[in-house]
PDB file of N, CA and C in Angstrom:
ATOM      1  N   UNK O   1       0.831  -1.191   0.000  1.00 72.00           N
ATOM      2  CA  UNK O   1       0.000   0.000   0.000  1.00 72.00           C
ATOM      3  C   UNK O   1       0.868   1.244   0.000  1.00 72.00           C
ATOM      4  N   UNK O   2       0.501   2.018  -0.836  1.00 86.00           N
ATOM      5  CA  UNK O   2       1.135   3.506  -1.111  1.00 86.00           C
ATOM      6  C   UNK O   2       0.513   4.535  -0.495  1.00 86.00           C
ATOM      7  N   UNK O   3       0.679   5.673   0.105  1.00 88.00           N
ATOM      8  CA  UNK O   3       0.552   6.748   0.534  1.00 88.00           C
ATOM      9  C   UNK O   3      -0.950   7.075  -0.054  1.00 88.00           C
ATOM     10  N   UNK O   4      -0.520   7.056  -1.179  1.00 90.00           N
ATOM     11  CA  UNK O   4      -2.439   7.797  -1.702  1.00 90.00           C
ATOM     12  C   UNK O   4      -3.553   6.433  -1.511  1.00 90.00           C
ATOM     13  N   UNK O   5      -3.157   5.172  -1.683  1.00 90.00           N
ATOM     14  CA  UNK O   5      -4.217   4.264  -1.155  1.00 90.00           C
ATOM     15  C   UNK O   5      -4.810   4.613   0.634  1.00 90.00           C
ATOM     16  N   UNK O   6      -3.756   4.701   1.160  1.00 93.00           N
ATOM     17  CA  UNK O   6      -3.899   5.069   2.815  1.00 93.00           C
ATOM     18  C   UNK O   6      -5.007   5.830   2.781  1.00 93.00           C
ATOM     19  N   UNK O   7      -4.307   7.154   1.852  1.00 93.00           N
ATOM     20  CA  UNK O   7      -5.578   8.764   2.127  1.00 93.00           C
ATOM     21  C   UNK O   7      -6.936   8.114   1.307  1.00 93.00           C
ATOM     22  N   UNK O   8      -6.756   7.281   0.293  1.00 94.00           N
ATOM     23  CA  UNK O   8      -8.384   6.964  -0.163  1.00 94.00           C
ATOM     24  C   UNK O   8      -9.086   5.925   0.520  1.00 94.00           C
ATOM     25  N   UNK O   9      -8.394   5.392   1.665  1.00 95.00           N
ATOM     26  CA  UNK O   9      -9.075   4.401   2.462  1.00 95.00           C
ATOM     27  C   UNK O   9      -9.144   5.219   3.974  1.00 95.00           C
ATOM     28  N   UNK O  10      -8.494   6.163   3.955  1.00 95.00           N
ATOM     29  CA  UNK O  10      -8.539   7.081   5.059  1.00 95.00           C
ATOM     30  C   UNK O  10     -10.161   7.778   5.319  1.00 95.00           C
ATOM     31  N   UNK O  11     -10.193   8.363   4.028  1.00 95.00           N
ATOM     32  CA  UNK O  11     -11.086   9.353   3.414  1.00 95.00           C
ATOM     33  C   UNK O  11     -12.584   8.493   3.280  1.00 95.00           C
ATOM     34  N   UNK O  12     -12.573   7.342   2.928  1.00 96.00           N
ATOM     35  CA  UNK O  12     -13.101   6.224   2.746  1.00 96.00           C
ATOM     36  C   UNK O  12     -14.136   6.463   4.068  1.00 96.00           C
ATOM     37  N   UNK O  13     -12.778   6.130   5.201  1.00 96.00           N
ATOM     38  CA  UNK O  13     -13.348   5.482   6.468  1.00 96.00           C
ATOM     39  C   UNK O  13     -13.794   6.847   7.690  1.00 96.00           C
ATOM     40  N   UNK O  14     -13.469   8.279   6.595  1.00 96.00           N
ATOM     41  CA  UNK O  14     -14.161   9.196   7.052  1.00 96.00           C
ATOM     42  C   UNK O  14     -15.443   9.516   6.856  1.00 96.00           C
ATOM     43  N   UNK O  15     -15.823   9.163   5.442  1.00 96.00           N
ATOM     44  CA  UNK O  15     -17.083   9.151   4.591  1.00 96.00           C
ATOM     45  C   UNK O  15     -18.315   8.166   5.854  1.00 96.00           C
ATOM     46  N   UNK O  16     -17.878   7.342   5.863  1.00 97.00           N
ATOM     47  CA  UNK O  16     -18.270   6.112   6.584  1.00 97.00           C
ATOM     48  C   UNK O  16     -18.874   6.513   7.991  1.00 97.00           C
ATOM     49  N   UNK O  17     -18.167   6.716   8.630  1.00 96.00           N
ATOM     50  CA  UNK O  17     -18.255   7.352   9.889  1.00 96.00           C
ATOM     51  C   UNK O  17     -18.719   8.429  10.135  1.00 96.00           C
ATOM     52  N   UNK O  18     -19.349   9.819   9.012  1.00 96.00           N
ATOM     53  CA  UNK O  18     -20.148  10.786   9.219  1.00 96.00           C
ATOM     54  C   UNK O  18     -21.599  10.306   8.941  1.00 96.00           C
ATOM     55  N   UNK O  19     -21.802   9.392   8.137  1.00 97.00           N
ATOM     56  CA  UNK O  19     -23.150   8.420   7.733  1.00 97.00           C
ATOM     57  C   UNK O  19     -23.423   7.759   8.848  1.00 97.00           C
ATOM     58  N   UNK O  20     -22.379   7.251   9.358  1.00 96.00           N
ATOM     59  CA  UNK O  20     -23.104   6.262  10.752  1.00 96.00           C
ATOM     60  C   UNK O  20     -23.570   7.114  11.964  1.00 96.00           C
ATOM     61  N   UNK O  21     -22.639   8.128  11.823  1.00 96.00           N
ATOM     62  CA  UNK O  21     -22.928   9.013  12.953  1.00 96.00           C
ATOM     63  C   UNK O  21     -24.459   9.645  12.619  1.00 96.00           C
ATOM     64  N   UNK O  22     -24.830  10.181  11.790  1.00 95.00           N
ATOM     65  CA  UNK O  22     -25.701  10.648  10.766  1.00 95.00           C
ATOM     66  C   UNK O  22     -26.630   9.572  11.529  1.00 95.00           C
ATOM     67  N   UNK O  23     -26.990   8.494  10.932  1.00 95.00           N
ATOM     68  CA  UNK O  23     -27.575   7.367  11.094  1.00 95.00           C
ATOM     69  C   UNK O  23     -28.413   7.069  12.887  1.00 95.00           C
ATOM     70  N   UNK O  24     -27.298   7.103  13.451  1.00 94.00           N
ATOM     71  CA  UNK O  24     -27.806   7.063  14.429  1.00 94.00           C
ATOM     72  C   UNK O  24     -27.778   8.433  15.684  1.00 94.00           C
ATOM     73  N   UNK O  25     -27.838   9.572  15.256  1.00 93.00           N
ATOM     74  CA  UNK O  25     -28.523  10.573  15.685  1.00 93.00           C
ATOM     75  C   UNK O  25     -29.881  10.508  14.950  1.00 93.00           C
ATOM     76  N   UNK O  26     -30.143   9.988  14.036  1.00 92.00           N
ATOM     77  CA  UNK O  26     -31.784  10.147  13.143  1.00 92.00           C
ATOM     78  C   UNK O  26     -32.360   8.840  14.018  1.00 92.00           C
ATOM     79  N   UNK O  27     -32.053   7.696  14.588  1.00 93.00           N
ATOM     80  CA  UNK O  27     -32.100   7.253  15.381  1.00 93.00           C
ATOM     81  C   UNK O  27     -33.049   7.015  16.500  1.00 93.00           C
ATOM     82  N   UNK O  28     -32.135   7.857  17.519  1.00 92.00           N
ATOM     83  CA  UNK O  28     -32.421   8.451  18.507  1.00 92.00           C
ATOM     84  C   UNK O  28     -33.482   9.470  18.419  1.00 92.00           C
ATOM     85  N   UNK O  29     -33.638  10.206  17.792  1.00 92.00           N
ATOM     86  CA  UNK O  29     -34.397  10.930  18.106  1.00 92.00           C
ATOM     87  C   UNK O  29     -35.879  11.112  18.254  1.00 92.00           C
ATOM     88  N   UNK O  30     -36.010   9.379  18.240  1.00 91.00           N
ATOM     89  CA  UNK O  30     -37.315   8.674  18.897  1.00 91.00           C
ATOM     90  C   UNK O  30     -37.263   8.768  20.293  1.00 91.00           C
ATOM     91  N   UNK O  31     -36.047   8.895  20.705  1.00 93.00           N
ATOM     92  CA  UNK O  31     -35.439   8.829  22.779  1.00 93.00           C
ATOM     93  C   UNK O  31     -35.883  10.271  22.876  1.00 93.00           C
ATOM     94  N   UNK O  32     -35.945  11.319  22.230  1.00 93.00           N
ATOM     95  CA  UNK O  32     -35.939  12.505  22.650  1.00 93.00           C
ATOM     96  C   UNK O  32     -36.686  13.105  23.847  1.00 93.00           C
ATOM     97  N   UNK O  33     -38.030  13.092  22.962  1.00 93.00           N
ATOM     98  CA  UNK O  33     -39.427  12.883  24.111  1.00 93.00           C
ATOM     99  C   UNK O  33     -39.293  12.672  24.972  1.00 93.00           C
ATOM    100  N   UNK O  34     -39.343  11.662  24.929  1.00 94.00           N
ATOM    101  CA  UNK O  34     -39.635  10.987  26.513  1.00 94.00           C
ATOM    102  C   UNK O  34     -38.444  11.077  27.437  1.00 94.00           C
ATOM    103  N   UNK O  35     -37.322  11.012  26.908  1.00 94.00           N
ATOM    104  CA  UNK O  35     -36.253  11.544  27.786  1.00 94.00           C
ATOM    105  C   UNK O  35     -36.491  12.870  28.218  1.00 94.00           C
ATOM    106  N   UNK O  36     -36.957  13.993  27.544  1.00 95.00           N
ATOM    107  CA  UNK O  36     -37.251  14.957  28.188  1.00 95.00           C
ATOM    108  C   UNK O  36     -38.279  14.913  29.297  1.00 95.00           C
ATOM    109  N   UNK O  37     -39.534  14.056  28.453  1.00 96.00           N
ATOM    110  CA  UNK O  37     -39.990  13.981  29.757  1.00 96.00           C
ATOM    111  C   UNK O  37     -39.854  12.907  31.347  1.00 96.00           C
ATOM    112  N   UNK O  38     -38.874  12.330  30.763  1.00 96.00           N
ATOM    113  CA  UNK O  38     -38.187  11.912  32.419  1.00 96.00           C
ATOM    114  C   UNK O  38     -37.489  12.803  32.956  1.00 96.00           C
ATOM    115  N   UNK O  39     -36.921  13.641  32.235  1.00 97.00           N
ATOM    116  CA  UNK O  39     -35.853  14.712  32.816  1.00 97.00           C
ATOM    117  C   UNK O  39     -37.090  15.446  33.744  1.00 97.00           C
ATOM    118  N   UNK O  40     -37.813  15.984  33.217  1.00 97.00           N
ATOM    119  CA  UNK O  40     -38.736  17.076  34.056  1.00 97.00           C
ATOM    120  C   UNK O  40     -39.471  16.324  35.355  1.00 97.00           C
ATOM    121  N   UNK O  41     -39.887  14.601  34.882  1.00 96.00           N
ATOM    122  CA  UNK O  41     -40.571  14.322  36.289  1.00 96.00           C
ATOM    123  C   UNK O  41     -39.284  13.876  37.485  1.00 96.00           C
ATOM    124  N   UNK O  42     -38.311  13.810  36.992  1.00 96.00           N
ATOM    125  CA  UNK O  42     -36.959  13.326  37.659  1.00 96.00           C
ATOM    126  C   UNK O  42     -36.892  15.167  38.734  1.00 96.00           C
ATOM    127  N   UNK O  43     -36.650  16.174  37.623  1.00 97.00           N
ATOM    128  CA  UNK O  43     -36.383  17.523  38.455  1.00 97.00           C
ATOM    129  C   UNK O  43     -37.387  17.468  39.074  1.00 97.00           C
ATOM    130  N   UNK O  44     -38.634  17.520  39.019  1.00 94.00           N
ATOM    131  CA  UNK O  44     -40.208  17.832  39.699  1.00 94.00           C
ATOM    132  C   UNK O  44     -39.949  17.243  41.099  1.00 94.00           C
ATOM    133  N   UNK O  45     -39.498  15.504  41.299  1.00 93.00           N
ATOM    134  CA  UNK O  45     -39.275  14.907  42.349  1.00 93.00           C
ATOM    135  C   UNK O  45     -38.030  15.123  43.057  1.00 93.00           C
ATOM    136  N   UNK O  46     -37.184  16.111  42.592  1.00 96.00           N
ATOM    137  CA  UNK O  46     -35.651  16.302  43.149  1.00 96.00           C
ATOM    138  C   UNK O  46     -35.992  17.455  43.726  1.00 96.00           C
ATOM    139  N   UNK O  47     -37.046  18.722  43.190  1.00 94.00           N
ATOM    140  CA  UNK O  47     -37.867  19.930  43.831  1.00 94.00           C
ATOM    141  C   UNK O  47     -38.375  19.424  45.295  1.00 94.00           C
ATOM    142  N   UNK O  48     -39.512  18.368  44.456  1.00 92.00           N
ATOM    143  CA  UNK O  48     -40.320  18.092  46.375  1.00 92.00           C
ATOM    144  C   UNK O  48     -39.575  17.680  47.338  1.00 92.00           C
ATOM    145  N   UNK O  49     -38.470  17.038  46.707  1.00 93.00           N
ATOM    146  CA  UNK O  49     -38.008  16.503  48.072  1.00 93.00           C
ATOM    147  C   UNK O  49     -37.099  17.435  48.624  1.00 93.00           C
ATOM    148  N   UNK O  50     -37.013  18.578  47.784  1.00 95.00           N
ATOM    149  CA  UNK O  50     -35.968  19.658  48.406  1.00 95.00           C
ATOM    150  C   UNK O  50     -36.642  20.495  49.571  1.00 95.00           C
ATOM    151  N   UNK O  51     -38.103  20.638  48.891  1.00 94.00           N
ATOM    152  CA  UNK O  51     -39.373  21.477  49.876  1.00 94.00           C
ATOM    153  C   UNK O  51     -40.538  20.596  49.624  1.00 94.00           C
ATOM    154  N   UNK O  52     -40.259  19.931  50.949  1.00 91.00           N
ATOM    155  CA  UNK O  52     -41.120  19.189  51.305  1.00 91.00           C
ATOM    156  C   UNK O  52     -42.684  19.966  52.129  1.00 91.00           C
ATOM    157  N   UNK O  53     -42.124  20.999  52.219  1.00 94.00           N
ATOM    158  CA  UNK O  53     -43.298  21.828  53.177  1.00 94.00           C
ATOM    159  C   UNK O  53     -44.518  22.081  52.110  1.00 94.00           C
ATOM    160  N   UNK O  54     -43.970  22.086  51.031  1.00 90.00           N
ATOM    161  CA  UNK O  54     -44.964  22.688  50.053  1.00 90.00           C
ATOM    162  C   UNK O  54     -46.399  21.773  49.484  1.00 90.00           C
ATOM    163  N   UNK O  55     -45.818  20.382  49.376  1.00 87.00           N
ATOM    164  CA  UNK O  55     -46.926  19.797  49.154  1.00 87.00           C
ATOM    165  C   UNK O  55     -47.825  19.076  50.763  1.00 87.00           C
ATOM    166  N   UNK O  56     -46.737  18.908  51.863  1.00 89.00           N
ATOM    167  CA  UNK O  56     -47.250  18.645  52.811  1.00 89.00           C
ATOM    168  C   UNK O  56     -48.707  20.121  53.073  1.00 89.00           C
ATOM    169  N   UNK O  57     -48.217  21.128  53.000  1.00 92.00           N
ATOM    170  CA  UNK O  57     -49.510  22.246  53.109  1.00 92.00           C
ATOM    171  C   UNK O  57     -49.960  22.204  52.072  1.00 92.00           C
ATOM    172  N   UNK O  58     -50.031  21.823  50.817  1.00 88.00           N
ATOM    173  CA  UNK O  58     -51.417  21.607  49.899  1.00 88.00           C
ATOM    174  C   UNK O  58     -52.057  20.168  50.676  1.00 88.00           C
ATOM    175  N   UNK O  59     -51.816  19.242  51.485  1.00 87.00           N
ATOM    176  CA  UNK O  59     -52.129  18.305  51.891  1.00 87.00           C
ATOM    177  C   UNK O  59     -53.115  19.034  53.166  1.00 87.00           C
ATOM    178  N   UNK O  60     -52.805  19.795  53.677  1.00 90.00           N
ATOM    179  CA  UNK O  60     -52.968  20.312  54.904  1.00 90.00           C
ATOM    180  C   UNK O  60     -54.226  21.365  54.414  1.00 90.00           C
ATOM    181  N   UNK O  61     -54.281  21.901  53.580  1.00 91.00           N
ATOM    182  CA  UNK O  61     -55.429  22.801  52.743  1.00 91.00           C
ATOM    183  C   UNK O  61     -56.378  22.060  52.398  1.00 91.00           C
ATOM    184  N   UNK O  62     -56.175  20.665  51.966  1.00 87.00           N
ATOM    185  CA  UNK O  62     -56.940  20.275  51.429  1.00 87.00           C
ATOM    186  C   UNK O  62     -57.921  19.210  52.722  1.00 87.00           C
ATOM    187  N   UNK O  63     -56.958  18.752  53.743  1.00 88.00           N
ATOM    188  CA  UNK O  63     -57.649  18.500  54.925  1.00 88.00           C
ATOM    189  C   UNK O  63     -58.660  19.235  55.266  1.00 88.00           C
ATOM    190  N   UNK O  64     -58.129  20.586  55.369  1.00 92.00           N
ATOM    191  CA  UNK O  64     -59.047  21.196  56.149  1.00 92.00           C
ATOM    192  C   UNK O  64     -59.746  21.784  55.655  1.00 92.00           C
ATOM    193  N   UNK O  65     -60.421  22.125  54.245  1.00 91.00           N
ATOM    194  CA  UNK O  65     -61.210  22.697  53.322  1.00 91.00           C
ATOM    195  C   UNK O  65     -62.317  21.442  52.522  1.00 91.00           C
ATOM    196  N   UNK O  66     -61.284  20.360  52.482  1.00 92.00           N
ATOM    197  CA  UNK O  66     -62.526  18.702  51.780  1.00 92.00           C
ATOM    198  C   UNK O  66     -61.990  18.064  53.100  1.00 92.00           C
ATOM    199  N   UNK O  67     -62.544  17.613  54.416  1.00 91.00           N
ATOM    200  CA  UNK O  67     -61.911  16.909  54.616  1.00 91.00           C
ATOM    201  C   UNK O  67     -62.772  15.303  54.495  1.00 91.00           C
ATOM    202  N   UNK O  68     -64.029  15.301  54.420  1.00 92.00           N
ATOM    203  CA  UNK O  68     -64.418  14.123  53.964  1.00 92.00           C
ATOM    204  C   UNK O  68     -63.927  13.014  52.649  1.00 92.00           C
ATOM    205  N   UNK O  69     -63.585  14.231  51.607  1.00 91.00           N
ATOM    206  CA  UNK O  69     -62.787  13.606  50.449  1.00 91.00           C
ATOM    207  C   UNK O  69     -61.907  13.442  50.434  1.00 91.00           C
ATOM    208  N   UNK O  70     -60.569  14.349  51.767  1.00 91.00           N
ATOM    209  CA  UNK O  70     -59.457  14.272  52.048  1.00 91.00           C
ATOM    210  C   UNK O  70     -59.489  12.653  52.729  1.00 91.00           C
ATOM    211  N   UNK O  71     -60.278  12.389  53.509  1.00 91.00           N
ATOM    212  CA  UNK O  71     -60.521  11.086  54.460  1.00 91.00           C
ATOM    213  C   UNK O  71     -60.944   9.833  53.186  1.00 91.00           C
ATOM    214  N   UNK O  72     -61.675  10.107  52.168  1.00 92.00           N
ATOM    215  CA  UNK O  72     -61.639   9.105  51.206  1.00 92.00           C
ATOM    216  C   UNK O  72     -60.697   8.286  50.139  1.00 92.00           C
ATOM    217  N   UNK O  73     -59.795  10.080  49.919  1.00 90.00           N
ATOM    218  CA  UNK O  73     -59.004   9.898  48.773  1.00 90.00           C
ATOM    219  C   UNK O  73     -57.946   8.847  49.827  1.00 90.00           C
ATOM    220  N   UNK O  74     -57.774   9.451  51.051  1.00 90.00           N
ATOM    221  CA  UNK O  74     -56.537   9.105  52.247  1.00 90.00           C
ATOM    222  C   UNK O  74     -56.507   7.421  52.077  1.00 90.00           C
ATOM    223  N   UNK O  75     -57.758   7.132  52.193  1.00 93.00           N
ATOM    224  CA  UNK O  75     -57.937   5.822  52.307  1.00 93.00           C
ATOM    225  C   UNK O  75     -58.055   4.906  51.233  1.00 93.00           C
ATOM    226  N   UNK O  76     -58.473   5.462  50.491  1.00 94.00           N
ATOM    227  CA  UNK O  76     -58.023   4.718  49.030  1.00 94.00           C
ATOM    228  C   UNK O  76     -56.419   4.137  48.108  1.00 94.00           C
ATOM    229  N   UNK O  77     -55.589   5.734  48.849  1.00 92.00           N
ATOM    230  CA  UNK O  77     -54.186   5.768  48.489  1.00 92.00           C
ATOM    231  C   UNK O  77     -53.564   4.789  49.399  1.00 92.00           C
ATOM    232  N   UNK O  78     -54.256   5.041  50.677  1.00 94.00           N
ATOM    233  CA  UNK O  78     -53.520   3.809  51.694  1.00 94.00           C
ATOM    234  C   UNK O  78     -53.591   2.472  51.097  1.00 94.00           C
ATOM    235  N   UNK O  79     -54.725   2.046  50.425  1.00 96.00           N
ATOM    236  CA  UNK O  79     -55.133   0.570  50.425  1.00 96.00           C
ATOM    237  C   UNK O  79     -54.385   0.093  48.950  1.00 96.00           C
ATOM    238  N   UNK O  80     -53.945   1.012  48.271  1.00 95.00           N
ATOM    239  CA  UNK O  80     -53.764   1.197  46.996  1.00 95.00           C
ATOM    240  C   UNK O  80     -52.065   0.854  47.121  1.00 95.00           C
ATOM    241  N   UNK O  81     -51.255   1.721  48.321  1.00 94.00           N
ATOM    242  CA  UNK O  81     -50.157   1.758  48.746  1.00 94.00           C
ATOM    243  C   UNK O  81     -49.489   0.179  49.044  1.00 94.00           C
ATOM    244  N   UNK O  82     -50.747  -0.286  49.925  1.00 96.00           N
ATOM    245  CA  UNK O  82     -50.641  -1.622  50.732  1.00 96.00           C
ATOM    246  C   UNK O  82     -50.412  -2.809  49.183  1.00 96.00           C
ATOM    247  N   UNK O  83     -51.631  -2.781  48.559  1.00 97.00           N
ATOM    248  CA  UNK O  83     -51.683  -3.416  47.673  1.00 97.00           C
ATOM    249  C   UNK O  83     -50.437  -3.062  47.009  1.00 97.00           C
ATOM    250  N   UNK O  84     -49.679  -2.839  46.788  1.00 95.00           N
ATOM    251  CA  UNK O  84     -48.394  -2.680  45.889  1.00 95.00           C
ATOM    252  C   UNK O  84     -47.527  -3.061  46.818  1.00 95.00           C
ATOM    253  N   UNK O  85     -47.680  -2.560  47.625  1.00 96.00           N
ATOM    254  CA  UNK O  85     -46.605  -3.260  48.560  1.00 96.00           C
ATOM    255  C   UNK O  85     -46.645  -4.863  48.837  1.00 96.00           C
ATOM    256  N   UNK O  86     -47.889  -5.746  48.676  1.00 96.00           N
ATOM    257  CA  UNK O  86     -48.205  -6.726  48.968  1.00 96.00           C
ATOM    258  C   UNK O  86     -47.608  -7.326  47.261  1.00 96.00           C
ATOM    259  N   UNK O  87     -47.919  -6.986  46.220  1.00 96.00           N
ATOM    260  CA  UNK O  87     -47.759  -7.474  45.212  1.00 96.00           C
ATOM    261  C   UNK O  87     -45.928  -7.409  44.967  1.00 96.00           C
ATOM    262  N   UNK O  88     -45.656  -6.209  45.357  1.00 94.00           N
ATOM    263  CA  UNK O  88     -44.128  -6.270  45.415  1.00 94.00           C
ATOM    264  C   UNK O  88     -43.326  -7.325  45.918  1.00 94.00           C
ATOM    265  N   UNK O  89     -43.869  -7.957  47.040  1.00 94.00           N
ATOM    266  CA  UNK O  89     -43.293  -9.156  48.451  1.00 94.00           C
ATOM    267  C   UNK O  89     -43.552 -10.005  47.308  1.00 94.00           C
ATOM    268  N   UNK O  90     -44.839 -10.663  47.031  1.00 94.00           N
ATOM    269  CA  UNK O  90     -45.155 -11.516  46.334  1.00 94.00           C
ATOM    270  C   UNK O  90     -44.354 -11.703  44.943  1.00 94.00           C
ATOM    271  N   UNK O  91     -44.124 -10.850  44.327  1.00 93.00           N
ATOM    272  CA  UNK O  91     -43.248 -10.981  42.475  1.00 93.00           C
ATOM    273  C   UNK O  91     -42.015 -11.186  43.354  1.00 93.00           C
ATOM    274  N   UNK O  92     -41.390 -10.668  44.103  1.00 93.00           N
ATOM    275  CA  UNK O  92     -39.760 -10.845  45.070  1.00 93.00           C
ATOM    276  C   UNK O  92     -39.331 -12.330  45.248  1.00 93.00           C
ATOM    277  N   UNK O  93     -40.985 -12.628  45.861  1.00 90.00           N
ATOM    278  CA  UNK O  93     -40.591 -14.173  46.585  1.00 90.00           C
ATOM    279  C   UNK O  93     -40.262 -15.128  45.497  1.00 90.00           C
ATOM    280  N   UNK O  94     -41.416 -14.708  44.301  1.00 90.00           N
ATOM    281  CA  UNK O  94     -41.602 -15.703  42.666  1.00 90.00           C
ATOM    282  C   UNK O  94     -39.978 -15.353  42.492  1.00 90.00           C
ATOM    283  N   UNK O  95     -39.779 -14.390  41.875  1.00 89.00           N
ATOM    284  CA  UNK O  95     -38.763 -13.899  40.981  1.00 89.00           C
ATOM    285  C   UNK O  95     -37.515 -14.813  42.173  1.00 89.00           C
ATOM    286  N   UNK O  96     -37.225 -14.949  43.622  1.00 87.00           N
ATOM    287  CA  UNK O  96     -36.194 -15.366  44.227  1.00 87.00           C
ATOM    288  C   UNK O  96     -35.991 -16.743  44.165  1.00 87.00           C
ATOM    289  N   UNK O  97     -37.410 -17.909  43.902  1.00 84.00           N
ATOM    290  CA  UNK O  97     -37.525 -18.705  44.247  1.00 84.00           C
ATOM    291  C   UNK O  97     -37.688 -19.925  42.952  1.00 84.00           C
ATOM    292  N   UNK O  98     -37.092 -19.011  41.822  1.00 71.00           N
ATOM    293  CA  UNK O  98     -36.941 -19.486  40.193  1.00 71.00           C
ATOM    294  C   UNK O  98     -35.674 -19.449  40.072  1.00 71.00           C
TER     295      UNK O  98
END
């Protein structure tokens, strides 16, 4: 191999590599979306847990302004909570015991 074969297999394997790159940025940009929107519910939950006061007093507003629906929704989320938690133990034990 001679010097100018190098640069036309060089050049070659530059050609190559702006297409692939090409290729898979057109790709991706099915990930876009929704990566953005994990980014925002990811910050949203990195917020509350920074100020926690804030939704605890919309909790606290809403006690004391619905509190019959506050006492319904309460109890629904509880049983709702439990149940996931119960189904969680249960797929753990399957998934450990395969």
């Amino acid at each position: 191999m001679n010097n100018k074969d190098i640069f036309l297999q060089q050049q070659q394997l530059l050609v190559r590599s702006e297409r692939l790159r090409n290729t898979i940025s057109d790709q991706t940009q099915v990930f876009k979306r929704p990566l953005a929107i994990i980014d925002i519910v990811l910050a949203s939950v990195n917020w509350l847990k920074q100020h926690p006061k804030w939704p605890l007093g919309a909790v606290v507003v809403l006690v004391v302004l619905r509190p019959r629906k506050s006492i319904l929704w309460g109890s629904r989320l509880w049983g709702a909570w439990k149940t996931y938690k119960r189904l969680k133990s249960q797929l753990e034990k399957r998934l450990a015991s395969n």
